[in-house]
Amino acid sequence: MIASYNPAQIGDVLVVVLGPDNGPQQVTQKQGIVEIKDQSGTVIGYNFFDAQSRLAELAGQNGQIQLNSVQVQKLNQALQAAGFSTLLPETEASKFVVGYVKEMKEHPKSSHLHITTTEVEDGKTLQIVSGSPNMQEGIKVVVAEVGAMMPAGLIIWPSTLKDVESDGMICSGRELRIPNAPDKPGALILPDEYQVGQSFDFKQAQTLFSE
């Protein structure tokens, strides 16, 4: 689940994304809430109009919003009152995690892409296609899992790069907007003390590239 609020661009509307936009949509509006479904009938998002009347703490905010459990409960009460049956998840783990590149092979249809098998927790692995020039086996990296919103606003969904499926993104320091990160392509290689599977701590990472 990704929530964003940009009153300067779209007015007092809280946008909540639950899934990827894959073609034609079905839209239903009731009591100031727009429900958006994909062509299969799956709810992929909601737009909450008059958002500050629902969540007063949105005043002065802009960009991605990290909704807490109380805020999610308020929005779900509004959804139920309007007659919508699909509710927002009340708890959700961070979509940015420490990963470990277990295997890497060259992409058969690209000279610069690599196909990685990257562990993200307790033996769970993801196939992630990466164009990082410093990609290699045996490194710890930051993985943006499916459903993550990058600092620049890009949402990570499953993709296919030159016929190879990719479920996530291995991030660079500059993509994560870490202070003083090199302004060039390349995965952020984390120090050994980072533990595979733990949520990536953006606050702790502020000193990774200290001058």
Coordinates of N, CA, C and O in Angstrom, one line a residue, residues 88-207:
L88 N -8.2 -1.2 3.6 CA -6.8 -1.0 3.5 C -6.1 -1.9 4.6 O -6.6 -2.1 5.7
P89 N -4.9 -2.4 4.3 CA -4.2 -3.2 5.3 C -3.7 -2.4 6.4 O -3.2 -1.3 6.2
E90 N -3.9 -2.9 7.6 CA -3.6 -2.1 8.8 C -2.1 -2.1 9.2 O -1.6 -1.2 9.8
T91 N -1.5 -3.2 8.9 CA 0.0 -3.3 9.1 C 0.7 -3.7 7.9 O 0.2 -4.6 7.1
E92 N 1.9 -3.2 7.6 CA 2.6 -3.6 6.4 C 4.1 -3.4 6.7 O 4.5 -2.4 7.2
A93 N 4.9 -4.4 6.4 CA 6.3 -4.3 6.6 C 6.9 -3.4 5.6 O 6.4 -3.1 4.5
S94 N 8.1 -2.8 5.9 CA 8.8 -2.0 5.0 C 9.1 -2.7 3.7 O 9.4 -3.9 3.7
K95 N 9.0 -1.9 2.6 CA 9.3 -2.5 1.3 C 10.8 -2.3 0.9 O 11.2 -2.7 -0.2
F96 N 11.6 -1.7 1.8 CA 13.0 -1.5 1.5 C 13.7 -2.4 2.5 O 13.7 -2.2 3.8
V97 N 14.4 -3.4 2.0 CA 15.1 -4.4 2.9 C 16.5 -4.6 2.5 O 16.9 -4.3 1.4
V98 N 17.3 -5.1 3.4 CA 18.7 -5.5 3.1 C 18.6 -6.9 2.5 O 18.0 -7.9 3.0
G99 N 19.3 -7.0 1.3 CA 19.3 -8.2 0.5 C 20.8 -8.7 0.4 O 21.7 -7.9 0.6
Y100 N 20.9 -9.9 -0.1 CA 22.2 -10.5 -0.3 C 22.2 -11.2 -1.7 O 21.4 -12.1 -2.0
V101 N 23.1 -10.8 -2.6 CA 23.2 -11.3 -3.9 C 23.8 -12.7 -3.9 O 25.1 -12.8 -3.7
K102 N 23.0 -13.7 -4.0 CA 23.6 -15.1 -3.9 C 24.2 -15.5 -5.2 O 25.2 -16.2 -5.3
E103 N 23.5 -15.2 -6.3 CA 23.9 -15.6 -7.6 C 23.7 -14.5 -8.6 O 22.8 -13.6 -8.5
M104 N 24.6 -14.5 -9.6 CA 24.5 -13.5 -10.7 C 24.9 -14.1 -12.0 O 25.9 -14.9 -12.1
K105 N 24.1 -13.9 -13.1 CA 24.5 -14.3 -14.4 C 24.1 -13.2 -15.4 O 23.3 -12.3 -15.1
E106 N 24.8 -13.2 -16.5 CA 24.6 -12.2 -17.5 C 23.2 -12.4 -18.2 O 22.8 -13.5 -18.4
H107 N 22.6 -11.3 -18.6 CA 21.3 -11.4 -19.3 C 21.6 -11.9 -20.7 O 22.5 -11.3 -21.4
P108 N 20.9 -12.9 -21.2 CA 21.2 -13.4 -22.6 C 20.9 -12.4 -23.7 O 21.4 -12.6 -24.8
K109 N 20.1 -11.4 -23.4 CA 19.7 -10.5 -24.5 C 20.2 -9.0 -24.3 O 19.8 -8.1 -24.9
S110 N 21.2 -8.9 -23.3 CA 21.7 -7.5 -23.0 C 23.1 -7.6 -22.6 O 23.5 -8.6 -21.9
S111 N 23.9 -6.7 -23.0 CA 25.3 -6.7 -22.7 C 25.6 -6.0 -21.3 O 26.7 -6.1 -20.8
H112 N 24.6 -5.3 -20.8 CA 24.8 -4.6 -19.5 C 23.9 -5.0 -18.4 O 24.1 -4.5 -17.2
L113 N 22.9 -5.8 -18.7 CA 22.0 -6.3 -17.6 C 22.5 -7.6 -17.0 O 23.1 -8.4 -17.6
H114 N 22.2 -7.7 -15.7 CA 22.5 -8.9 -14.9 C 21.3 -9.5 -14.3 O 20.4 -8.8 -13.9
I115 N 21.2 -10.8 -14.2 CA 20.1 -11.5 -13.6 C 20.6 -12.0 -12.2 O 21.5 -12.8 -12.2
T116 N 20.0 -11.5 -11.2 CA 20.5 -11.9 -9.9 C 19.4 -12.8 -9.1 O 18.2 -12.6 -9.4
T117 N 19.9 -13.6 -8.3 CA 19.1 -14.3 -7.3 C 19.5 -13.7 -6.0 O 20.6 -13.9 -5.5
T118 N 18.6 -12.9 -5.4 CA 18.9 -12.1 -4.2 C 18.0 -12.5 -3.0 O 16.8 -12.5 -3.1
E119 N 18.7 -12.9 -2.0 CA 18.0 -13.3 -0.7 C 17.5 -12.0 0.0 O 18.3 -11.1 0.2
V120 N 16.2 -12.1 0.5 CA 15.7 -10.9 1.2 C 15.2 -11.2 2.6 O 15.0 -10.3 3.4
E121 N 15.1 -12.5 2.9 CA 14.8 -12.9 4.3 C 14.6 -14.4 4.4 O 14.0 -15.0 3.6
D122 N 15.2 -14.9 5.5 CA 15.0 -16.4 5.8 C 15.0 -17.3 4.6 O 14.2 -18.2 4.5
G123 N 16.0 -17.1 3.7 CA 16.0 -18.0 2.6 C 15.2 -17.7 1.4 O 15.3 -18.2 0.3
K124 N 14.2 -16.7 1.6 CA 13.4 -16.2 0.5 C 14.2 -15.5 -0.5 O 15.0 -14.6 -0.1
T125 N 14.1 -15.8 -1.8 CA 14.9 -15.1 -2.8 C 14.0 -14.5 -3.8 O 12.9 -14.9 -4.1
L126 N 14.5 -13.5 -4.5 CA 13.8 -12.8 -5.6 C 14.7 -12.8 -6.8 O 16.0 -12.7 -6.7
Q127 N 14.1 -13.0 -8.0 CA 14.9 -12.8 -9.2 C 14.8 -11.3 -9.6 O 13.7 -10.8 -9.8
I128 N 15.9 -10.6 -9.6 CA 15.9 -9.2 -9.9 C 16.9 -8.9 -11.0 O 18.1 -9.3 -10.9
V129 N 16.4 -8.3 -12.0 CA 17.3 -7.9 -13.1 C 17.9 -6.5 -12.8 O 17.2 -5.6 -12.5
S130 N 19.2 -6.4 -12.9 CA 19.9 -5.1 -12.5 C 20.8 -4.7 -13.6 O 21.5 -5.5 -14.2
G131 N 20.9 -3.4 -13.8 CA 21.9 -2.8 -14.7 C 23.1 -2.2 -14.0 O 23.9 -1.5 -14.7
S132 N 23.2 -2.4 -12.7 CA 24.3 -1.8 -12.0 C 25.7 -2.4 -12.5 O 25.9 -3.6 -12.5
P133 N 26.6 -1.5 -12.8 CA 27.9 -1.9 -13.4 C 28.8 -2.6 -12.3 O 29.7 -3.4 -12.6
N134 N 28.5 -2.4 -11.0 CA 29.3 -3.0 -10.0 C 28.6 -4.2 -9.4 O 29.0 -4.7 -8.3
M135 N 27.6 -4.8 -10.0 CA 26.9 -5.9 -9.5 C 27.8 -7.2 -9.5 O 28.6 -7.4 -10.4
Q136 N 27.7 -7.9 -8.4 CA 28.5 -9.1 -8.2 C 27.9 -10.0 -7.2 O 27.0 -9.6 -6.4
E137 N 28.3 -11.2 -7.1 CA 27.8 -12.1 -6.1 C 28.5 -11.8 -4.8 O 29.6 -11.3 -4.7
G138 N 27.8 -12.1 -3.7 CA 28.3 -12.0 -2.3 C 28.3 -10.6 -1.7 O 29.0 -10.4 -0.8
I139 N 27.4 -9.7 -2.2 CA 27.4 -8.4 -1.6 C 26.0 -8.2 -1.0 O 25.0 -8.8 -1.4
K140 N 26.0 -7.3 0.0 CA 24.7 -6.9 0.6 C 24.3 -5.6 0.0 O 25.1 -4.7 -0.2
V141 N 23.0 -5.5 -0.3 CA 22.4 -4.4 -1.1 C 21.1 -4.0 -0.5 O 20.5 -4.7 0.4
V142 N 20.6 -2.9 -1.0 CA 19.2 -2.5 -0.6 C 18.3 -2.9 -1.7 O 18.5 -2.5 -2.9
V143 N 17.2 -3.6 -1.3 CA 16.2 -4.1 -2.3 C 14.9 -3.3 -2.1 O 14.4 -3.3 -0.9
A144 N 14.4 -2.7 -3.1 CA 13.1 -2.2 -3.1 C 12.1 -3.2 -3.6 O 12.2 -3.6 -4.8
E145 N 11.4 -3.8 -2.7 CA 10.5 -4.9 -3.1 C 9.3 -4.4 -3.8 O 9.0 -3.1 -3.8
V146 N 8.5 -5.3 -4.4 CA 7.3 -4.9 -5.2 C 6.4 -4.2 -4.2 O 6.1 -4.6 -3.1
G147 N 5.9 -3.0 -4.7 CA 5.0 -2.2 -3.8 C 5.7 -1.0 -3.2 O 5.1 -0.2 -2.6
A148 N 7.1 -0.9 -3.3 CA 7.8 0.2 -2.8 C 7.7 1.4 -3.6 O 7.6 1.3 -4.9
M149 N 7.7 2.6 -3.0 CA 7.7 3.8 -3.7 C 9.1 4.4 -3.5 O 9.5 4.7 -2.4
M150 N 9.9 4.7 -4.6 CA 11.2 5.3 -4.5 C 11.0 6.8 -4.1 O 10.0 7.4 -4.3
P151 N 12.1 7.3 -3.6 CA 12.0 8.8 -3.2 C 11.6 9.7 -4.3 O 11.0 10.7 -4.0
A152 N 11.9 9.3 -5.5 CA 11.5 10.2 -6.7 C 10.1 10.0 -7.1 O 9.6 10.7 -8.0
G153 N 9.4 9.0 -6.5 CA 8.0 8.8 -6.8 C 7.7 7.5 -7.6 O 6.6 7.1 -7.8
L154 N 8.7 6.9 -8.2 CA 8.6 5.7 -8.9 C 8.1 4.5 -8.0 O 8.6 4.3 -7.0
I155 N 7.0 3.8 -8.5 CA 6.5 2.7 -7.7 C 7.1 1.4 -8.4 O 7.0 1.3 -9.6
I156 N 7.6 0.5 -7.6 CA 8.2 -0.7 -8.1 C 7.1 -1.8 -8.2 O 6.5 -2.2 -7.2
W157 N 6.9 -2.3 -9.4 CA 6.0 -3.4 -9.6 C 6.7 -4.5 -10.4 O 7.8 -4.3 -10.9
P158 N 6.2 -5.7 -10.4 CA 6.8 -6.8 -11.2 C 7.0 -6.3 -12.6 O 6.1 -5.7 -13.2
S159 N 8.1 -6.6 -13.3 CA 8.4 -6.2 -14.6 C 9.1 -7.3 -15.4 O 9.5 -8.3 -14.9
T160 N 9.2 -7.0 -16.7 CA 9.9 -7.9 -17.6 C 10.9 -7.1 -18.4 O 10.5 -6.1 -19.1
L161 N 12.2 -7.4 -18.2 CA 13.3 -6.7 -18.9 C 13.9 -7.6 -20.0 O 14.6 -8.5 -19.6
K162 N 13.6 -7.3 -21.2 CA 14.1 -8.1 -22.3 C 13.8 -9.6 -22.1 O 14.6 -10.4 -22.2
D163 N 12.5 -9.8 -21.8 CA 11.9 -11.2 -21.7 C 12.3 -11.9 -20.4 O 12.0 -13.1 -20.3
V164 N 12.9 -11.2 -19.5 CA 13.3 -11.8 -18.2 C 12.5 -11.1 -17.1 O 12.6 -9.9 -16.9
E165 N 11.8 -11.9 -16.2 CA 11.0 -11.3 -15.2 C 11.9 -10.8 -14.1 O 12.9 -11.4 -13.7
S166 N 11.4 -9.7 -13.5 CA 12.2 -9.1 -12.4 C 11.2 -8.6 -11.3 O 10.2 -7.9 -11.6
D167 N 11.4 -9.1 -10.1 CA 10.5 -8.8 -9.0 C 11.2 -7.9 -7.9 O 11.5 -8.4 -6.8
G168 N 11.4 -6.7 -8.2 CA 12.0 -5.8 -7.3 C 13.1 -5.0 -8.0 O 13.3 -5.1 -9.2
M169 N 13.8 -4.2 -7.2 CA 14.9 -3.4 -7.7 C 16.0 -3.3 -6.7 O 15.8 -3.1 -5.5
I170 N 17.3 -3.5 -7.2 CA 18.4 -3.2 -6.3 C 18.9 -1.8 -6.5 O 19.1 -1.3 -7.6
C171 N 18.9 -1.1 -5.4 CA 19.0 0.4 -5.5 C 20.4 0.9 -5.3 O 21.3 0.3 -4.7
S172 N 20.6 2.1 -5.9 CA 21.9 2.8 -5.7 C 21.7 3.9 -4.6 O 20.5 4.2 -4.2
G173 N 22.8 4.4 -4.1 CA 22.7 5.4 -3.1 C 22.0 6.7 -3.5 O 21.2 7.3 -2.8
R174 N 22.2 7.1 -4.8 CA 21.6 8.3 -5.3 C 20.1 8.1 -5.5 O 19.3 9.0 -5.3
E175 N 19.7 6.9 -5.9 CA 18.3 6.6 -6.1 C 17.5 6.6 -4.7 O 16.4 7.0 -4.7
L176 N 18.2 6.3 -3.7 CA 17.7 6.4 -2.3 C 17.8 7.7 -1.7 O 17.4 8.0 -0.6
R177 N 18.5 8.6 -2.4 CA 18.7 10.0 -2.0 C 19.5 10.1 -0.6 O 19.1 10.8 0.3
I178 N 20.5 9.2 -0.5 CA 21.4 9.3 0.7 C 22.4 10.4 0.5 O 23.0 10.5 -0.6
P179 N 22.6 11.2 1.5 CA 23.5 12.4 1.3 C 24.9 11.9 0.9 O 25.4 11.0 1.4
N180 N 25.4 12.7 0.0 CA 26.8 12.5 -0.5 C 27.0 11.2 -1.3 O 28.2 10.8 -1.6
A181 N 25.9 10.5 -1.7 CA 26.1 9.3 -2.5 C 26.7 9.6 -3.8 O 26.4 10.7 -4.4
P182 N 27.5 8.8 -4.4 CA 28.1 9.1 -5.7 C 27.0 9.3 -6.8 O 26.1 8.6 -6.9
D183 N 27.2 10.3 -7.6 CA 26.3 10.7 -8.6 C 26.6 9.9 -9.9 O 27.0 10.4 -10.9
K184 N 26.5 8.6 -9.8 CA 26.8 7.7 -10.9 C 26.1 6.4 -10.7 O 25.7 6.0 -9.5
P185 N 25.8 5.6 -11.7 CA 25.2 4.3 -11.6 C 26.0 3.4 -10.7 O 27.2 3.4 -10.7
G186 N 25.3 2.5 -10.1 CA 26.0 1.4 -9.3 C 25.2 1.1 -8.0 O 24.7 2.0 -7.3
A187 N 25.0 -0.1 -7.7 CA 24.3 -0.6 -6.5 C 25.0 0.0 -5.3 O 26.3 0.0 -5.2
L188 N 24.2 0.3 -4.3 CA 24.8 0.6 -2.9 C 25.2 -0.7 -2.3 O 24.3 -1.5 -2.0
I189 N 26.5 -0.8 -2.0 CA 27.0 -2.0 -1.4 C 27.1 -1.7 0.1 O 27.8 -0.8 0.5
L190 N 26.4 -2.5 0.9 CA 26.3 -2.2 2.4 C 27.4 -2.8 3.1 O 27.9 -3.9 2.8
P191 N 27.8 -2.3 4.3 CA 28.8 -2.9 5.1 C 28.3 -4.2 5.7 O 27.1 -4.5 5.8
D192 N 29.2 -5.0 6.2 CA 28.9 -6.3 6.7 C 27.9 -6.3 7.9 O 27.2 -7.3 8.1
E193 N 27.9 -5.2 8.7 CA 27.1 -5.2 9.9 C 25.6 -5.2 9.6 O 24.8 -5.5 10.4
Y194 N 25.2 -4.9 8.4 CA 23.8 -4.9 8.0 C 23.4 -6.4 7.9 O 24.1 -7.2 7.3
Q195 N 22.2 -6.6 8.4 CA 21.7 -8.0 8.5 C 20.6 -8.2 7.3 O 19.7 -7.4 7.2
V196 N 20.8 -9.3 6.6 CA 19.9 -9.7 5.5 C 18.5 -9.9 6.1 O 18.3 -10.5 7.1
G197 N 17.5 -9.2 5.4 CA 16.1 -9.3 5.8 C 15.6 -8.2 6.7 O 14.4 -8.0 6.8
Q198 N 16.5 -7.4 7.3 CA 16.1 -6.3 8.1 C 15.6 -5.2 7.3 O 16.1 -5.0 6.1
S199 N 14.7 -4.4 7.8 CA 14.3 -3.2 7.1 C 15.5 -2.2 6.9 O 16.3 -2.1 7.9
F200 N 15.6 -1.6 5.8 CA 16.6 -0.7 5.6 C 16.3 0.6 6.3 O 15.3 1.2 6.1
D201 N 17.2 1.0 7.2 CA 17.0 2.2 8.0 C 17.6 3.4 7.3 O 18.8 3.7 7.3
F202 N 16.7 4.3 6.7 CA 17.1 5.4 6.0 C 17.8 6.4 6.9 O 18.7 7.1 6.5
K203 N 17.4 6.5 8.2 CA 18.0 7.5 9.1 C 19.4 7.1 9.4 O 20.3 7.9 9.4
Q204 N 19.6 5.8 9.7 CA 21.0 5.3 9.9 C 21.9 5.5 8.7 O 23.1 5.8 8.8
A205 N 21.3 5.4 7.5 CA 22.1 5.4 6.3 C 22.6 6.9 6.0 O 23.4 7.0 5.0
Q206 N 22.1 7.9 6.7 CA 22.5 9.2 6.4 C 24.0 9.5 6.5 O 24.5 10.4 6.0
T207 N 24.7 8.6 7.2 CA 26.1 8.8 7.4 C 27.0 7.8 6.6 O 28.2 7.7 6.8

